[in-house]
Coordinates of C-alpha atoms and ligand atoms in Angstrom, one line a residue:
Chain A
M1 CA -24.9 -44.8 48.6
S2 CA -25.7 -43.2 45.1
S3 CA -28.6 -44.4 43.4
F4 CA -27.1 -46.4 40.4
D5 CA -29.4 -48.1 38.3
G6 CA -27.5 -49.4 35.3
F7 CA -26.8 -47.8 31.8
S8 CA -30.1 -48.2 30.5
S9 CA -31.8 -45.1 28.8
T10 CA -34.4 -43.5 30.7
P11 CA -37.5 -42.1 29.4
L12 CA -36.2 -38.5 29.3
E13 CA -33.5 -39.6 27.1
Q14 CA -35.9 -41.6 24.8
R15 CA -38.0 -38.5 24.2
N16 CA -34.7 -36.1 23.6
N17 CA -33.6 -39.0 20.8
S18 CA -36.9 -38.9 19.3
V19 CA -36.9 -35.0 18.9
Q20 CA -33.4 -35.0 17.6
Q21 CA -34.1 -37.5 14.9
L22 CA -37.2 -35.5 14.1
V23 CA -35.1 -32.1 13.8
R24 CA -32.5 -33.9 11.6
L25 CA -35.4 -35.2 9.0
L26 CA -37.1 -31.9 8.7
F27 CA -33.9 -30.2 8.0
L28 CA -32.7 -32.8 5.5
T29 CA -36.0 -32.3 3.9
I30 CA -35.7 -28.7 3.9
T31 CA -32.4 -28.8 2.6
L32 CA -33.5 -31.3 -0.3
L33 CA -36.6 -28.9 -1.5
L34 CA -34.4 -26.1 -1.8
L35 CA -31.7 -28.1 -4.0
I36 CA -34.8 -28.7 -6.4
P37 CA -35.3 -25.2 -8.3
A38 CA -31.5 -25.3 -8.9
V39 CA -31.5 -28.7 -10.2
A40 CA -34.8 -28.0 -12.1
T41 CA -33.3 -25.0 -13.8
I42 CA -30.3 -26.9 -15.4
V43 CA -32.3 -29.9 -16.0
V44 CA -35.1 -27.8 -18.1
L45 CA -31.7 -25.8 -19.7
I46 CA -30.3 -28.8 -21.0
V47 CA -33.1 -30.5 -21.9
E48 CA -34.8 -27.1 -23.7
G49 CA -31.5 -25.7 -24.6
A50 CA -29.4 -28.5 -25.9
P51 CA -31.0 -29.1 -29.3
G52 CA -30.5 -25.1 -30.1
L53 CA -26.6 -25.8 -29.8
S54 CA -24.2 -26.3 -32.5
L55 CA -21.1 -25.4 -33.8
E56 CA -22.9 -23.0 -36.3
F57 CA -24.6 -21.3 -33.4
F58 CA -21.3 -20.6 -31.5
L59 CA -19.6 -19.5 -34.7
D60 CA -22.6 -17.7 -36.5
K61 CA -23.8 -14.0 -36.4
P62 CA -27.2 -13.5 -35.2
R63 CA -30.0 -13.1 -38.0
Q64 CA -33.5 -11.9 -38.1
N65 CA -33.0 -9.8 -34.8
G66 CA -31.6 -13.5 -33.0
A67 CA -34.4 -15.6 -34.1
A68 CA -32.0 -17.0 -35.9
G69 CA -28.4 -17.6 -36.7
G70 CA -26.0 -17.8 -34.0
I71 CA -24.5 -15.9 -31.2
A72 CA -20.6 -15.7 -32.2
P73 CA -20.6 -11.7 -31.4
A74 CA -22.4 -11.8 -28.1
L75 CA -20.0 -14.5 -27.3
V76 CA -16.9 -12.6 -28.1
G77 CA -18.2 -9.4 -26.5
T78 CA -18.8 -11.1 -22.9
V79 CA -15.1 -11.8 -23.4
W80 CA -14.1 -8.5 -24.0
L81 CA -16.5 -7.2 -21.2
T82 CA -15.5 -9.9 -18.7
A83 CA -11.6 -9.4 -19.5
G84 CA -11.6 -5.6 -19.4
A85 CA -13.6 -5.7 -16.0
L86 CA -10.8 -8.1 -14.8
L87 CA -8.0 -5.8 -15.9
F88 CA -9.4 -3.0 -13.8
A89 CA -11.0 -4.7 -11.0
L90 CA -8.3 -7.6 -10.0
P91 CA -5.1 -5.1 -9.8
L92 CA -6.9 -2.2 -8.2
G93 CA -9.1 -4.6 -5.8
V94 CA -5.7 -6.3 -4.7
A95 CA -3.9 -3.1 -4.3
A96 CA -6.8 -1.9 -2.1
A97 CA -6.9 -5.1 -0.1
I98 CA -2.8 -5.0 0.5
Y99 CA -3.3 -1.8 1.7
L100 CA -6.0 -2.0 4.1
S101 CA -4.9 -5.5 5.2
E102 CA -0.9 -4.6 5.7
Y103 CA -0.4 -0.9 6.0
A104 CA -3.5 0.8 7.2
K105 CA -3.5 1.8 10.7
D106 CA -6.4 0.6 12.8
N107 CA -8.6 3.9 13.4
W108 CA -12.0 5.2 12.7
L109 CA -11.1 6.1 9.1
T110 CA -10.1 2.4 8.3
R111 CA -12.9 0.8 9.9
A112 CA -15.3 3.3 8.0
I113 CA -13.7 2.5 4.7
N114 CA -14.1 -1.4 5.6
V115 CA -18.0 -0.9 6.3
A116 CA -18.4 1.1 3.0
I117 CA -16.6 -1.6 1.4
V118 CA -19.2 -4.6 2.5
N119 CA -22.1 -2.1 2.0
L120 CA -20.9 -1.3 -1.7
A121 CA -21.0 -5.0 -2.3
G122 CA -24.9 -4.9 -1.9
V123 CA -25.7 -2.1 -3.9
P124 CA -27.9 -3.2 -6.6
S125 CA -26.3 -3.3 -10.0
I126 CA -28.8 -1.1 -11.9
V127 CA -27.4 1.7 -9.2
H128 CA -23.9 0.7 -10.5
A129 CA -25.5 1.1 -14.2
L130 CA -26.5 4.9 -13.5
F131 CA -23.2 5.5 -11.6
G132 CA -21.4 4.2 -14.9
V133 CA -23.3 6.1 -17.4
G134 CA -22.6 9.4 -15.2
A135 CA -18.7 8.6 -14.4
F136 CA -17.6 6.6 -17.4
V137 CA -20.0 7.5 -20.6
H138 CA -20.2 11.2 -19.9
F139 CA -18.0 12.7 -17.4
M140 CA -14.9 10.3 -18.6
Q141 CA -16.3 10.6 -22.0
F142 CA -15.8 7.3 -23.2
G143 CA -19.2 7.3 -24.6
K144 CA -21.5 3.9 -24.9
S145 CA -18.6 1.5 -25.5
I146 CA -16.6 -1.6 -24.3
L147 CA -14.0 0.4 -22.1
A148 CA -17.3 2.3 -20.4
A149 CA -19.4 -1.1 -19.5
S150 CA -16.1 -2.5 -18.3
C151 CA -15.1 -0.2 -16.1
T152 CA -18.7 -0.1 -14.8
L153 CA -18.3 -3.8 -14.1
A154 CA -15.2 -3.5 -12.5
V155 CA -16.6 -0.8 -9.9
M156 CA -19.1 -3.1 -9.4
T157 CA -17.4 -6.2 -8.6
L158 CA -14.4 -3.8 -6.4
P159 CA -15.7 -4.8 -3.7
V160 CA -16.0 -8.5 -3.5
V161 CA -12.1 -8.5 -4.8
I162 CA -11.5 -6.4 -2.3
V163 CA -13.0 -8.3 0.5
A164 CA -11.8 -11.8 -1.0
T165 CA -8.3 -10.7 -1.0
R166 CA -8.2 -9.0 2.4
E167 CA -9.2 -12.3 4.0
S168 CA -6.9 -14.2 2.4
L169 CA -4.1 -11.7 3.4
Q170 CA -5.3 -11.9 6.8
A171 CA -5.3 -15.9 7.0
V172 CA -1.0 -16.0 6.3
P173 CA 0.0 -16.2 9.8
K174 CA 1.4 -13.5 11.9
A175 CA 4.5 -15.7 12.5
F176 CA 6.1 -15.2 8.5
R177 CA 5.6 -11.1 9.1
E178 CA 7.5 -11.2 12.1
A179 CA 10.2 -13.6 10.7
C180 CA 10.7 -11.1 7.5
W181 CA 10.7 -8.0 9.4
N182 CA 12.9 -9.1 11.9
M183 CA 15.4 -9.8 9.3
G184 CA 15.3 -6.3 8.2
A185 CA 12.8 -6.6 5.3
T186 CA 10.6 -3.9 4.6
R187 CA 6.7 -3.8 4.7
W188 CA 6.8 -4.4 1.1
Q189 CA 9.5 -6.9 0.7
T190 CA 7.6 -9.0 3.2
I191 CA 4.3 -8.8 1.2
W192 CA 5.8 -9.0 -2.0
K193 CA 8.0 -12.2 -1.0
V194 CA 5.7 -14.1 1.5
V195 CA 2.7 -12.7 1.8
L196 CA 1.0 -12.5 -1.5
P197 CA 2.9 -15.8 -2.9
N198 CA 0.5 -17.6 -0.2
S199 CA -2.7 -15.7 -0.8
G200 CA -3.1 -16.8 -4.4
S201 CA -6.3 -18.7 -3.6
G202 CA -8.0 -15.5 -2.2
I203 CA -7.3 -13.9 -5.1
L204 CA -8.4 -16.5 -7.3
T205 CA -11.7 -16.0 -5.2
G206 CA -12.2 -12.5 -5.9
L207 CA -11.3 -13.5 -9.7
I208 CA -14.1 -16.1 -9.9
L209 CA -16.6 -13.6 -8.3
V210 CA -15.7 -11.0 -10.6
V211 CA -15.8 -13.5 -13.9
S212 CA -19.3 -14.7 -12.6
R213 CA -21.0 -11.4 -12.3
A214 CA -19.1 -9.6 -15.2
V215 CA -20.6 -12.5 -17.5
G216 CA -23.8 -12.3 -16.1
E217 CA -25.2 -9.0 -15.4
T218 CA -27.3 -7.2 -17.6
A219 CA -28.3 -3.7 -16.6
P220 CA -24.8 -2.2 -15.8
I221 CA -23.8 -3.1 -19.2
M222 CA -27.0 -2.1 -20.9
F223 CA -27.0 1.7 -20.5
T224 CA -22.9 1.7 -21.0
G225 CA -22.0 -0.2 -23.8
A226 CA -23.8 -3.2 -24.9
V227 CA -26.3 -3.5 -27.5
F228 CA -29.1 -5.9 -28.7
L229 CA -27.7 -6.5 -32.2
R230 CA -24.2 -5.7 -33.9
A231 CA -23.2 -8.3 -36.1
L232 CA -19.9 -7.1 -36.0
Y233 CA -16.8 -8.1 -33.8
P234 CA -15.7 -5.4 -31.7
S235 CA -12.4 -3.9 -33.2
G236 CA -11.5 -1.8 -30.0
V237 CA -12.4 -0.7 -27.0
F238 CA -14.3 2.2 -28.1
D239 CA -16.8 -0.2 -29.8
K240 CA -19.9 -1.0 -28.6
T241 CA -20.6 -4.7 -28.1
M242 CA -23.0 -7.7 -27.8
A243 CA -23.0 -9.2 -24.8
L244 CA -24.6 -12.9 -23.9
S245 CA -26.6 -11.7 -21.1
L246 CA -28.1 -9.3 -23.0
H247 CA -28.8 -11.2 -25.9
L248 CA -30.7 -13.7 -23.9
F249 CA -33.0 -10.9 -22.7
N250 CA -33.2 -9.7 -26.4
V251 CA -34.1 -13.1 -27.5
S252 CA -36.8 -14.0 -24.6
T253 CA -38.5 -10.9 -24.4
Q254 CA -38.2 -8.2 -26.9
V255 CA -37.9 -10.4 -30.6
N256 CA -41.0 -12.1 -31.8
D257 CA -41.3 -15.4 -33.4
V258 CA -38.0 -16.6 -31.9
P259 CA -37.8 -20.5 -32.0
R260 CA -38.5 -22.1 -28.6
H261 CA -35.1 -23.3 -28.0
V262 CA -32.9 -20.5 -29.0
P263 CA -33.6 -18.5 -25.5
F264 CA -32.5 -21.5 -23.7
A265 CA -29.4 -22.4 -25.6
V266 CA -28.3 -19.1 -25.2
A267 CA -29.0 -19.4 -21.5
L268 CA -27.3 -22.7 -21.4
T269 CA -24.2 -20.9 -23.0
L270 CA -24.1 -18.4 -20.4
I271 CA -24.3 -20.8 -17.7
G272 CA -21.8 -22.9 -19.2
V273 CA -18.9 -20.1 -19.6
V274 CA -19.7 -18.9 -15.9
L275 CA -19.4 -22.7 -14.6
A276 CA -16.5 -23.8 -17.0
M277 CA -14.2 -20.4 -15.7
N278 CA -15.1 -21.0 -12.0
A279 CA -14.0 -24.8 -12.6
A280 CA -10.7 -23.8 -13.9
A281 CA -10.1 -21.3 -11.1
I282 CA -11.4 -23.9 -8.5
A283 CA -9.1 -26.4 -9.9
L284 CA -6.1 -23.8 -9.7
R285 CA -7.1 -22.7 -6.2
M286 CA -7.1 -26.3 -5.2
R287 CA -3.5 -26.8 -6.6
L288 CA -2.4 -23.7 -4.7
R289 CA -4.2 -25.3 -1.6
G290 CA -2.3 -28.5 -1.8
R291 CA 1.2 -26.9 -2.3
K292 CA 0.9 -25.0 0.7
K293 CA 1.8 -26.5 3.7
W294 CA 2.6 -24.5 7.2
Chain B
M1 CA 35.7 -0.3 26.5
A2 CA 33.1 -0.2 23.8
E3 CA 34.5 -3.2 21.7
H4 CA 34.1 -5.8 23.8
L5 CA 30.2 -5.0 24.8
A6 CA 28.0 -6.3 22.6
I7 CA 25.1 -4.4 24.0
E8 CA 25.0 -1.5 26.4
A9 CA 21.6 -0.5 27.5
Q10 CA 21.6 2.8 29.7
S11 CA 18.6 4.0 31.8
L12 CA 16.3 2.3 29.6
N13 CA 12.8 2.8 30.0
L14 CA 9.8 1.8 27.7
W15 CA 6.2 2.1 27.6
Y16 CA 3.5 0.3 26.1
G17 CA 1.0 3.3 25.7
T18 CA 1.0 4.2 29.2
F19 CA 1.9 0.8 30.9
Q20 CA 5.8 0.9 31.8
A21 CA 7.3 -2.6 30.8
L22 CA 11.0 -1.6 31.4
F23 CA 12.2 0.4 34.2
E24 CA 16.1 2.4 34.1
V25 CA 17.2 -0.9 32.7
D26 CA 21.3 -0.7 32.9
L27 CA 23.0 -3.7 31.2
Q28 CA 26.0 -4.7 29.4
V29 CA 25.9 -7.8 27.3
R30 CA 29.6 -8.8 26.6
A31 CA 31.1 -9.6 23.3
G32 CA 31.6 -13.2 22.2
I33 CA 29.6 -14.7 25.1
V34 CA 26.7 -16.4 26.0
T35 CA 24.2 -14.4 28.3
A36 CA 21.3 -15.6 29.8
L37 CA 18.4 -13.7 30.7
I38 CA 16.2 -14.9 33.1
G39 CA 13.0 -14.0 35.1
P40 CA 9.2 -14.4 35.9
S41 CA 6.9 -14.6 32.8
G42 CA 5.7 -11.0 31.7
C43 CA 9.1 -9.5 33.9
G44 CA 10.2 -7.9 30.1
K45 CA 12.6 -10.0 28.8
S46 CA 11.0 -10.0 25.4
T47 CA 10.2 -6.4 25.4
F48 CA 14.3 -6.1 26.1
L49 CA 15.2 -8.4 23.5
R50 CA 12.9 -6.5 21.3
S51 CA 14.4 -3.1 21.7
C52 CA 17.5 -4.4 20.9
N53 CA 16.7 -4.6 17.0
R54 CA 14.0 -2.1 17.3
I55 CA 11.5 -4.9 16.4
N56 CA 9.0 -2.6 19.2
E57 CA 8.5 0.4 17.3
R58 CA 6.4 -1.4 14.8
L59 CA 4.0 -1.4 17.5
G60 CA 3.4 2.5 17.1
Y61 CA 2.4 3.0 20.5
V62 CA 5.8 2.1 21.9
S63 CA 7.8 5.0 23.5
T64 CA 11.3 4.4 25.1
T65 CA 14.0 6.9 26.7
G66 CA 17.4 6.0 27.7
T67 CA 19.8 4.3 24.9
I68 CA 20.7 1.1 23.8
K69 CA 24.5 0.6 22.1
V70 CA 24.8 -2.2 20.0
L71 CA 28.7 -2.6 19.3
G72 CA 29.1 0.7 20.6
Q73 CA 26.5 2.4 18.7
D74 CA 23.2 3.7 20.1
V75 CA 20.5 2.0 17.6
Y76 CA 18.0 4.6 18.3
G77 CA 20.4 7.4 17.4
E78 CA 19.7 9.9 14.6
Q79 CA 21.6 8.6 11.5
V80 CA 20.7 4.9 12.4
S81 CA 18.1 2.9 10.0
A82 CA 16.3 0.0 11.9
I83 CA 16.8 -2.2 9.3
Q84 CA 20.9 -2.1 9.3
V85 CA 20.1 -2.7 13.0
R86 CA 18.1 -5.9 12.3
R87 CA 20.6 -7.1 9.7
H88 CA 23.4 -7.0 12.5
V89 CA 21.3 -8.2 15.2
G90 CA 19.6 -11.4 14.5
M91 CA 16.3 -12.9 16.3
V92 CA 15.6 -16.2 17.1
F93 CA 12.0 -17.2 18.2
Q94 CA 10.0 -19.3 20.8
R95 CA 8.1 -21.1 18.3
P96 CA 10.2 -22.0 15.0
N97 CA 9.0 -20.0 12.2
P98 CA 10.8 -21.0 8.7
L99 CA 9.2 -19.2 6.0
P100 CA 6.9 -21.0 3.7
L101 CA 9.7 -21.7 1.1
S102 CA 12.2 -24.1 0.2
I103 CA 15.2 -24.8 2.6
R104 CA 17.7 -23.1 0.6
D105 CA 15.4 -20.1 0.1
N106 CA 15.0 -19.6 3.8
V107 CA 18.9 -19.6 4.3
L108 CA 19.3 -17.1 1.6
F109 CA 16.2 -14.9 2.4
G110 CA 18.0 -12.2 4.5
H111 CA 21.1 -12.1 1.9
R112 CA 18.9 -11.7 -0.7
L113 CA 17.0 -8.5 1.2
H114 CA 20.3 -7.0 1.9
S115 CA 22.7 -7.4 -1.1
G116 CA 20.2 -5.6 -3.1
K117 CA 21.6 -7.8 -6.3
R118 CA 20.7 -11.5 -7.5
V119 CA 22.8 -14.0 -5.6
N120 CA 24.4 -16.3 -8.2
K121 CA 24.1 -19.9 -7.8
A122 CA 27.7 -20.4 -6.8
D123 CA 27.5 -17.9 -4.4
G124 CA 24.3 -18.8 -3.0
D125 CA 25.3 -22.5 -2.6
A126 CA 28.3 -21.6 -0.5
L127 CA 26.6 -19.3 1.7
V128 CA 23.9 -21.9 1.8
E129 CA 26.1 -24.5 2.8
E130 CA 28.5 -22.9 5.4
A131 CA 25.0 -21.1 7.4
L132 CA 23.9 -24.8 7.3
R133 CA 27.3 -26.6 8.4
Q134 CA 27.4 -23.9 11.4
V135 CA 24.4 -25.1 12.7
L136 CA 24.9 -28.6 12.6
L137 CA 22.3 -29.1 9.6
W138 CA 24.3 -29.6 6.3
D139 CA 24.5 -33.4 6.5
R140 CA 20.9 -34.1 7.3
V141 CA 19.5 -31.7 5.0
K142 CA 22.2 -31.4 1.8
D143 CA 20.0 -33.7 -0.1
R144 CA 16.8 -31.9 0.2
L145 CA 17.8 -28.2 0.0
D146 CA 14.7 -27.8 -2.3
H147 CA 12.2 -29.2 -0.2
K148 CA 9.8 -27.0 2.0
A149 CA 11.4 -26.0 5.2
T150 CA 7.8 -26.3 6.9
G151 CA 8.2 -29.9 6.5
L152 CA 11.7 -30.2 8.7
S153 CA 11.0 -31.2 12.5
L154 CA 10.7 -28.5 15.1
E155 CA 14.5 -29.1 16.2
E156 CA 15.6 -28.8 12.4
Q157 CA 13.2 -25.8 11.9
Q158 CA 14.7 -24.0 14.5
K159 CA 18.2 -24.9 13.6
L160 CA 17.2 -23.3 10.2
C161 CA 15.9 -20.0 11.7
I162 CA 19.4 -19.6 13.0
A163 CA 21.2 -20.8 10.0
R164 CA 19.1 -18.0 7.9
L165 CA 20.5 -15.5 10.2
L166 CA 24.3 -16.2 9.5
P167 CA 24.7 -15.2 5.7
T168 CA 24.2 -11.4 6.6
K169 CA 27.0 -11.8 9.1
P170 CA 25.6 -10.6 12.1
S171 CA 27.4 -10.0 15.5
V172 CA 24.3 -10.2 17.9
L173 CA 22.1 -13.3 18.2
L174 CA 19.0 -12.7 20.2
M175 CA 17.1 -15.8 21.3
D176 CA 13.8 -15.6 22.8
E177 CA 13.4 -19.0 24.4
P178 CA 14.3 -20.8 21.7
C179 CA 14.4 -24.7 23.3
S180 CA 10.7 -24.1 24.7
A181 CA 8.6 -25.7 22.2
L182 CA 11.1 -28.4 21.7
D183 CA 11.3 -32.0 23.6
P184 CA 14.3 -32.4 25.7
E185 CA 16.3 -34.2 22.9
A186 CA 15.6 -31.5 20.9
T187 CA 16.3 -29.0 23.5
A188 CA 19.9 -30.7 24.1
A189 CA 20.5 -30.4 20.5
V190 CA 19.9 -26.7 20.1
E191 CA 21.6 -25.9 23.4
D192 CA 24.8 -27.5 21.8
L193 CA 24.4 -25.8 19.0
I194 CA 24.4 -22.3 20.7
W195 CA 27.4 -23.6 22.2
T196 CA 29.3 -24.2 19.2
L197 CA 28.5 -20.4 18.0
R198 CA 29.9 -19.2 21.0
G199 CA 32.8 -16.7 20.4
K200 CA 31.8 -16.1 16.9
Y201 CA 28.7 -14.4 18.0
S202 CA 27.4 -12.8 20.7
I203 CA 24.4 -14.5 22.5
L204 CA 21.9 -13.1 24.6
I205 CA 19.3 -15.8 25.4
V206 CA 16.0 -15.6 27.1
T207 CA 15.0 -19.2 28.7
H208 CA 12.4 -20.5 31.4
N209 CA 14.8 -23.5 32.4
M210 CA 17.0 -22.7 35.2
A211 CA 19.0 -25.8 34.0
Q212 CA 19.5 -24.3 30.8
A213 CA 20.4 -20.9 31.9
R214 CA 23.1 -22.5 34.1
R215 CA 24.2 -25.5 31.8
A216 CA 24.3 -22.9 28.4
S217 CA 25.6 -19.5 29.5
D218 CA 28.9 -17.8 30.6
E219 CA 26.8 -14.7 32.4
C220 CA 23.3 -14.7 33.8
V221 CA 21.0 -11.8 34.1
F222 CA 17.7 -11.8 36.1
M223 CA 15.2 -9.4 35.5
L224 CA 12.1 -9.0 37.8
M225 CA 8.8 -6.7 36.9
G226 CA 11.0 -4.7 34.6
R227 CA 14.1 -4.2 36.2
V228 CA 17.4 -5.9 36.2
V229 CA 18.1 -7.3 39.9
E230 CA 21.2 -9.0 39.1
H231 CA 24.0 -9.7 36.6
S232 CA 26.8 -11.9 37.2
A233 CA 28.6 -15.1 36.3
T234 CA 26.2 -17.6 35.8
E235 CA 28.4 -20.3 38.2
E236 CA 28.1 -17.3 41.0
M237 CA 24.6 -16.7 40.5
F238 CA 23.6 -19.9 40.7
V239 CA 25.9 -20.6 43.8
A240 CA 25.8 -17.9 45.8
P241 CA 23.2 -15.5 44.4
K242 CA 23.6 -11.3 46.0
Q243 CA 19.9 -10.8 46.1
Q244 CA 17.2 -12.4 47.9
E245 CA 14.6 -12.2 44.9
T246 CA 17.5 -14.0 42.5
A247 CA 18.0 -16.9 45.2
D248 CA 14.0 -17.2 45.7
Y249 CA 13.6 -17.5 41.8
I250 CA 16.1 -19.6 41.3
E251 CA 15.0 -22.0 43.8
G252 CA 11.6 -22.2 42.3
R253 CA 10.0 -20.2 45.1
F254 CA 8.2 -18.0 43.0
G255 CA 7.4 -17.3 39.2
Ligands
LIG1 N1 2.8 -5.8 22.6 C1 2.4 -5.3 24.0 N2 1.5 -4.6 24.0 C2 1.3 -4.2 25.5 N3 1.6 -4.7 26.4 C3 2.8 -5.8 26.3 C4 3.2 -6.0 24.9 N4 4.0 -7.2 25.0 C5 4.4 -7.1 26.1 N5 3.6 -6.5 27.0 C6 3.4 -6.5 28.7 O1 4.6 -6.0 28.8 C7 5.3 -6.7 30.0 C8 6.6 -7.4 29.6 O2 6.2 -8.8 28.6 P1 7.4 -9.4 27.8 O3 8.3 -8.6 27.3 O4 6.6 -10.3 27.0 O5 7.7 -10.6 28.9 P2 8.2 -12.1 29.5 O6 8.9 -12.0 28.0 O7 9.6 -11.6 30.3 O8 7.4 -12.9 29.6 C9 3.9 -7.8 30.3 O9 3.5 -7.3 31.4 C10 3.3 -7.6 29.3 O10 1.9 -7.9 29.5
LIG2 MG1 8.6 -13.4 26.4

């Protein structure tokens, strides 16, 4: 006879249960506490910054070193810089990811490149800034310009584009590639007709990451193309330009007698641009996801 | 005579790195009939199939000696392009693998690869209808050619995978356990289909299912540990196998 005394819980089980409840509560509290700074930041930005927002603020040029007037040139400049960064980083990054994922043999060189890319993603942006000054401003003789700043942002964001794209390429099932190869498709035909159309979401992720960083970074552009004040819109890629991130730094630390709501309004705009771009990309990605089914 | 041989392997040896998977394989697959390839798992059936369309060489660490002729021509010959070989030698896989495209685009995929120019609508429609009719799928899918192929049932997917090979006019169809992902009813349907394709194409089909080999083939090849043990008319092999190993395998005593 085995000793069966019903299914009622034992003291040991009750103790395990209370430990488990406690752990759950602890982790929940930690998670909520961690959310506080993020939520608080946004709330403060809205409360303090919203009074500063107006149509003039977006459409006007800065006056009194930024203490009055609007942010139009900075907004436009940020769009130029971000578009420039995307123009370089996306095609090059996608090309590199295609090479690494579809063509490269799995040897020490490929593995070394992969490790290098991951590490490059962690290099502080001020280091990229110095590289940009050396490589683009001086060596390539772009001068301090939108072109040099965009190239610097592109170099900085290339690793994340490569990693995001490579992962989405590798998520395309092997069976599709085999089907293509066995019908006599070349590697490129396979990539172009089947692999790429099914990795759009990864490429979009790369795009989101590039945009967020390109819009938000200050250091890489401050030495390579962005200036504190320039009341003109850029007329070409060799112009210098204002940028939102640098303007925020400017009005919050460099200029006296700035009304309290101005830096908050600039920050709110900055966050708004990033969130809007991300939301658009996420919506697009969800549409791509919904279409794909295998 | 070369013309009535679809595939002719002579002293074919194949290594994955240092591991030898095929040993001195001599095999003649006659044109226009269905030949079944049977043998325990790991004996080299898929390896042999993949040698016939040279897909093995993509692995990079595969080496071969000996020759494989398809329709009389050595596929590993100097002037031969692997891509042309794959156009004339179609492959069907164990798991149906339609591309994540519409039914129509799946059928036209291979044709578009090889024709080089855009296929006009009328020609495309004709090709799609002809191919889908040949695999007995036309009536079931003709109203939803623009739907995703991945939404079809497994049986329909497998038939589509056969259909998409046909527009490039292959001579040989290689099928690697084409029914093993299907339920018995779907299996019977695909077997029937294979039987209707007999004569128009030379078919080499790998199967684990003895009943299927017996029902659905003219000749049968038994492989064991990388070698061809026996090759004879199917009826003969099942009624009076010449080799002891064949008899053991057929009766399920191993494998
Ligand atoms: N890509 C590969 N790399 C290395 N060894 C392989 C590969 N494919 C198959 N093999 C080996 O070759 C032998 C034959 O495999 P396979 O042709 O797949 O057998 P079957 O299809 O008859 O089950 C097996 O021992 C298997 O482990
Ligand atoms: Mg196999």
